[in-house]
XYZ file of C-alpha atoms in Angstrom:
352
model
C 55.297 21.903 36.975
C 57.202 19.874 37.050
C 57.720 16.829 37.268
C 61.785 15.724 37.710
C 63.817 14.126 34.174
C 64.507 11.183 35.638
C 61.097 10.708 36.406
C 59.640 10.921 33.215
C 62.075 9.371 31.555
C 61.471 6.206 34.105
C 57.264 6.542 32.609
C 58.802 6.289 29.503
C 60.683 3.606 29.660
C 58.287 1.392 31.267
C 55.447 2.217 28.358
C 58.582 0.883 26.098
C 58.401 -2.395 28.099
C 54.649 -2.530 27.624
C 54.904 -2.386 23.581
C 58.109 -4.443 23.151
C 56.124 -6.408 20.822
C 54.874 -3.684 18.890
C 56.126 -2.837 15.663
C 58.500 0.099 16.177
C 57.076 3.144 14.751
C 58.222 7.109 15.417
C 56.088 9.084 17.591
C 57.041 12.512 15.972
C 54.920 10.726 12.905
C 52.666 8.687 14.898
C 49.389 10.883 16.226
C 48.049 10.175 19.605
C 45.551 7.284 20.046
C 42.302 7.572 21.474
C 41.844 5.593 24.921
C 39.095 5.445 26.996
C 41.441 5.658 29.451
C 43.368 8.278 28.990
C 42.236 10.318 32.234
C 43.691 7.715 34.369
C 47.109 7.416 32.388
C 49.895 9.341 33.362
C 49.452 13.054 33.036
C 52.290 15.391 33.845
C 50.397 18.882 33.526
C 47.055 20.780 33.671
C 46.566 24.194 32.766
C 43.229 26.843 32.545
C 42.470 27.991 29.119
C 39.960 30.419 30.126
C 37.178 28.378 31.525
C 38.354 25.319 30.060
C 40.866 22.689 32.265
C 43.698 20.946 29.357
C 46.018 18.412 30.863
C 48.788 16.632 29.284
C 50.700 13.705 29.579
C 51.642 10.241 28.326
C 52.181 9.411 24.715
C 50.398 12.641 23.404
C 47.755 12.481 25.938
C 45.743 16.132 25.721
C 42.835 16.167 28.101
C 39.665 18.811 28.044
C 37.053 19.654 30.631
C 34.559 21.979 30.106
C 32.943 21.350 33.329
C 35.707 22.236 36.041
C 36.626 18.744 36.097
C 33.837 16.134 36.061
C 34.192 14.775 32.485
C 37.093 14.890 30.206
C 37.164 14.391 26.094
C 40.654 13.792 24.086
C 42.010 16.241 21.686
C 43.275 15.507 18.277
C 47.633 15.489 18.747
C 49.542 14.932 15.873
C 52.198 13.052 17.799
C 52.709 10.240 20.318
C 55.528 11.738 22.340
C 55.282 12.126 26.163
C 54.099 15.923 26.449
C 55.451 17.618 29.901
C 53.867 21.060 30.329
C 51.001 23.184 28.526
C 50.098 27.070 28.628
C 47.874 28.935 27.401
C 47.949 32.759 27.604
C 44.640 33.335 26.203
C 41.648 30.723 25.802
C 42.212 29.801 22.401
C 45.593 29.979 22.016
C 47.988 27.212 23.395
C 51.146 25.501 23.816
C 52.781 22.129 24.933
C 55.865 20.539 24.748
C 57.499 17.679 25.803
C 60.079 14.599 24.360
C 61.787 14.862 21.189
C 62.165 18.162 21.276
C 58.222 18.380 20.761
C 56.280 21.888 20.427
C 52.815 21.730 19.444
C 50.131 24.813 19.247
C 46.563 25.341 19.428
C 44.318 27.783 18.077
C 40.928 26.560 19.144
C 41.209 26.194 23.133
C 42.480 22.719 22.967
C 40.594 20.772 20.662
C 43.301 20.225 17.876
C 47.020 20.677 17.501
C 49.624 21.225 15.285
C 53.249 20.719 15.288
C 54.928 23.426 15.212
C 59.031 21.950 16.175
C 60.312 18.915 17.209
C 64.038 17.547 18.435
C 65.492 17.225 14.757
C 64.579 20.840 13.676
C 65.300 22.379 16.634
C 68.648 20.811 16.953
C 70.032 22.026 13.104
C 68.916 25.739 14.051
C 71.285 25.185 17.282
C 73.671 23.776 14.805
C 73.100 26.761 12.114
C 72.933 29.997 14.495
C 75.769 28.355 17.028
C 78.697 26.915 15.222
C 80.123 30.296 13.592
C 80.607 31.128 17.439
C 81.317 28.035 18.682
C 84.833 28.757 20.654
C 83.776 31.860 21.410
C 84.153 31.679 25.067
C 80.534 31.218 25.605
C 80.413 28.010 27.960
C 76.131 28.030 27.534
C 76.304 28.414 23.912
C 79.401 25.842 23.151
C 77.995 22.861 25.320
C 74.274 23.208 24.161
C 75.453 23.101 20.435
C 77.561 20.112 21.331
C 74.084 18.208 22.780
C 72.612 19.499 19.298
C 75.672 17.548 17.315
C 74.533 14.471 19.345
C 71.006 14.407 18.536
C 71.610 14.450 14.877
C 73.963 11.876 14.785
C 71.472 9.588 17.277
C 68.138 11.133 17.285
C 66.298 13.688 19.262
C 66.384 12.704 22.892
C 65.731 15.555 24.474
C 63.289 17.095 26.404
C 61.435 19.959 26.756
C 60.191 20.601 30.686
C 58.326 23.775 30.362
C 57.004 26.298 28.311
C 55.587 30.065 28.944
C 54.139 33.143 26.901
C 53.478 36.180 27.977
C 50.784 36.797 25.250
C 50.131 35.061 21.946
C 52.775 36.217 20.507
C 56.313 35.823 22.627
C 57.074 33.083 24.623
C 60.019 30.561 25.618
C 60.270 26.991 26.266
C 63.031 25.262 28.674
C 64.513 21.623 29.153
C 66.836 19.458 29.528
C 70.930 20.477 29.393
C 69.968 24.384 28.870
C 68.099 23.788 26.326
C 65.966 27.371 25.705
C 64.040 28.604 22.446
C 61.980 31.897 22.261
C 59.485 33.047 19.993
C 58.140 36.373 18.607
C 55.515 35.297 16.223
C 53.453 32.814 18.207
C 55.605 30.034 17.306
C 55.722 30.261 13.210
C 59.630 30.418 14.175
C 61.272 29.174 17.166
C 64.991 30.503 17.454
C 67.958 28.792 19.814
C 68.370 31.251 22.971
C 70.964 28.896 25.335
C 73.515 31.536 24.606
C 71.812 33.818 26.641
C 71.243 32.303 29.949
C 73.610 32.165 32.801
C 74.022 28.747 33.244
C 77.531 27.710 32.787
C 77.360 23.821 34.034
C 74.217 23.245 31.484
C 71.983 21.975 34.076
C 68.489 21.561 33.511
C 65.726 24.424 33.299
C 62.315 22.560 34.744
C 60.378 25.685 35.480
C 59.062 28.847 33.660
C 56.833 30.879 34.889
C 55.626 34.742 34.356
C 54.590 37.072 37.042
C 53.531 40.584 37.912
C 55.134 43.725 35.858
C 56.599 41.124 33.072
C 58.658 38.899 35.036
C 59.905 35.749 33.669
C 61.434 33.243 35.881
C 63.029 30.093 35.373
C 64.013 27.356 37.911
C 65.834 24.738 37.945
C 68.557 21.881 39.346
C 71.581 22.911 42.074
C 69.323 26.046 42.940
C 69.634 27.025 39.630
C 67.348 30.616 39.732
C 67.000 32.965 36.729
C 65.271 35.822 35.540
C 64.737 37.091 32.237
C 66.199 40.684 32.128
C 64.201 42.208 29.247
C 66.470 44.768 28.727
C 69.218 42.662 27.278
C 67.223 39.341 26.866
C 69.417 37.492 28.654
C 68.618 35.066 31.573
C 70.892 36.026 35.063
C 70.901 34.447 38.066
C 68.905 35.268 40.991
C 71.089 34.051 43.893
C 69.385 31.863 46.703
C 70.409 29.753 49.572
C 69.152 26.091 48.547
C 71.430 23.824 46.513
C 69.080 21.107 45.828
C 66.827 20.835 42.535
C 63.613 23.631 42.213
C 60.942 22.137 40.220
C 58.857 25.323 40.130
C 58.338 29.162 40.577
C 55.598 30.965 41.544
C 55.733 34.742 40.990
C 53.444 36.627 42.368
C 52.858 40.225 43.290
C 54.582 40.253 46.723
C 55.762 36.640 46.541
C 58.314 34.513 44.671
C 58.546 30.792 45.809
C 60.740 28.082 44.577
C 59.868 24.841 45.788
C 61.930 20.820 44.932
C 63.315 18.451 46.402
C 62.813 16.973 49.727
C 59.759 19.385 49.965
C 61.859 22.067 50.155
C 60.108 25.966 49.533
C 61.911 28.995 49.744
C 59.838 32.716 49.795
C 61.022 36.193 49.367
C 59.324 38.853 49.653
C 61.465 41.534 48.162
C 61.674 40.200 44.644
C 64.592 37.502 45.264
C 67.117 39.301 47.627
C 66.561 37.873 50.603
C 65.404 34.125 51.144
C 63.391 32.665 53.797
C 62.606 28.568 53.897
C 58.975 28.099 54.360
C 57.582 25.290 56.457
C 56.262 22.444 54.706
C 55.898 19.323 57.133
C 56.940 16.924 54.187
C 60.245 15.177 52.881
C 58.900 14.688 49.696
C 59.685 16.407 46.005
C 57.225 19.349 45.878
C 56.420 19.070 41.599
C 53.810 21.631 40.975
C 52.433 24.472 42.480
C 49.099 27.303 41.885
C 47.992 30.654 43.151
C 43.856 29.813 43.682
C 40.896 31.989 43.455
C 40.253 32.913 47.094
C 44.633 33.697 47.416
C 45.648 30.497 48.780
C 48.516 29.009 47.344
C 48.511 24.810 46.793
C 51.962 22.792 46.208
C 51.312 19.516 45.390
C 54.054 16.607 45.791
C 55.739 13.375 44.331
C 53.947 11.514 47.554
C 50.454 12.865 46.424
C 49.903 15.299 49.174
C 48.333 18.479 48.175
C 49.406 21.610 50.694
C 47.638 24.403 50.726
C 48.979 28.032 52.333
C 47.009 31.335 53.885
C 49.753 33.043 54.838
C 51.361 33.999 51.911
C 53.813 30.827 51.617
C 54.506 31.575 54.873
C 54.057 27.614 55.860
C 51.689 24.963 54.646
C 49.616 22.411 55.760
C 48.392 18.949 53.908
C 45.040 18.405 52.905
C 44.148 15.005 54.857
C 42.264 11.865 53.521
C 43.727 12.530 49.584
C 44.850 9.797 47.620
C 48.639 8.741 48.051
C 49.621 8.364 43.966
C 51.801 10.795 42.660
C 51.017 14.484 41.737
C 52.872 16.252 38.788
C 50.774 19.544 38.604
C 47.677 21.109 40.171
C 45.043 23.720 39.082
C 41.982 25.823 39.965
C 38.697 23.806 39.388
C 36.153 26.092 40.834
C 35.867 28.187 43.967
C 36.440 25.203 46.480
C 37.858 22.360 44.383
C 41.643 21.639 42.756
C 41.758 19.491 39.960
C 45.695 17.466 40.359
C 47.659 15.305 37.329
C 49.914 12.510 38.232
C 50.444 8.932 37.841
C 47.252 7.967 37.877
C 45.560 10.682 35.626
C 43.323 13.098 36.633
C 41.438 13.413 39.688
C 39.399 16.798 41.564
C 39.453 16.759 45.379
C 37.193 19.783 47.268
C 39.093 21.601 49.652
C 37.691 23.913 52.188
């Protein structure tokens, strides 16, 4: 999921407003507090880690249910940064990342993290591995280390908007400005990879996900499409027929929908060749999507509706009598229930 930069940066801003009278203190030092309610404070992505539900969101906000939903405990987060997306690609081992160039890890399903990069380091290994190229020609690599030059004159600002591994070991993370890192070693080093994505203009990668025979996709704004050649490593364009923003992928075995703005969803069946726009009755930003247990497919949107497909993405239709807040990202919480993040926290709705 995901949930637009503007978006979160507007949550952001209006949690500065709340503590104006605080005494300023630096959320890459300052661990997450406990709240009582943290399930009802802005949460921006859920994930499964095995059985388990983890959902993340404001101000270090890492949520756990062990029973598909019902009750939630906080984990221990070293930091106090908004956290965007989570993964996990086993049930113990985890990932989320968010502002300040933030990447945490877990090793115990959830409970406690670590930190294992945040904005400052990551922008001096742009600077290191970049500037003996830099005028090289490559556009990706030469504006990404200029955003790096930025942040360590002024701070890190940037975010991360998604993050995927294909096992515990490799695995990428995306954001704002084309900013990309991969990993080998389940995180112990995170190297710059911007260079290797074809993505010119710089604009912003909001999506990763993985699919069926190791394919790695990443979405994001102007119908920005990419997929991670393995060969080569590099990120090429898929081409597709929307120009507005995607905010996620879904790649599945026969399927491969983008979905964004204005509720727009596009499907192809042939592994990104040919495009069809699927039918979503809504004007709204679609921000997160899920393949469920029986094979339907749910989107969820900025306007809080939750569609659900059983035709393959072929078109969708709203679940009716849901609450109206806004949805970021939307999960598998049992055979006939969804468990959705957004504005408002966490909240499970049945479905039939």
């Amino acid at each position: 999921m995901r949930v637009a930069i503007g978006l979160l940066l507007s949550v952001a801003a209006l949690a500065s407003l709340s503590a104006a009278t605080a005494p300023p203190a630096d959320p890459l030092q300052l661990p997450a507090q406990t709240s009582r309610l943290a399930s009802s404070s802005p949460l921006f992505a859920i994930t499964q880690a095995g059985p388990r539900l983890v959902a993340v969101g404001q101000r270090g906000h890492i949520l756990l249910s062990d029973d598909k939903g019902v009750t939630w405990q906080q984990a221990a987060v070293p930091v106090s940064v908004d956290l965007t997306a989570v993964h996990f690609p086993s049930p113990r081992r985890g990932w989320a990342v968010g502002h300040d160039g933030v990447i945490l890890h877990s090793d115990d399903g959830g409970a406690h993290w670590a930190l294992q990069l945040d904005g400052r380091q990551a922008a001096q290994r742009i600077v290191d591995a970049y500037t003996p190229r830099a005028g090289s020609g490559n556009t990706e690599l030469d504006a990404v280390l200029a955003e790096a030059k930025r942040m360590l004159a002024q701070g890190p600002d940037l975010p991360w908007l998604d993050v995927w591994f294909d096992d515990d070991n490799s695995g990428y993370a995306v954001g704002a400005f084309n900013l990309v890192f991969s990993t080998r070693d389940g995180g112990a080093t995170w190297q710059p990879a911007s260079d290797r994505v074809d993505n010119p203009r710089g604009y912003h990668l909001y999506a990763l996900r993985g699919g069926s025979g190791g394919q790695l996709y990443a979405a994001g704004e102007l119908g920005l499409l990419l997929r991670l050649d393995r060969a080569t490593q590099r990120f090429v364009a898929v081409p597709t027929p929307y120009k507005g923003t995607f905010f996620g992928v879904l790649a599945l075995p026969d399927l491969l929908l983008a979905y964004g703005l204005r509720g727009n969803a596009w499907r192809s069946l042939d592994g990104g060749r040919t495009w069809h726009k699927t039918e979503t009755g809504i004007d709204t930003g679609l921000t997160g999507g899920t393949l469920l247990d029986d094979g339907r497919i749910a989107l969820v949107s900025q306007g809080g509706q939750l569609l659900l497909s059983r035709d393959n993405a072929g078109h969708f239709a709203a679940v009716p009598g849901l609450q109206t807040s806004p949805a970021f990202g939307v999960v598998a919480a049992g055979s006939s229930s969804v468990a959705l993040v957004g504005a408002r926290g966490v909240r499970v709705e049945k479905i039939k």
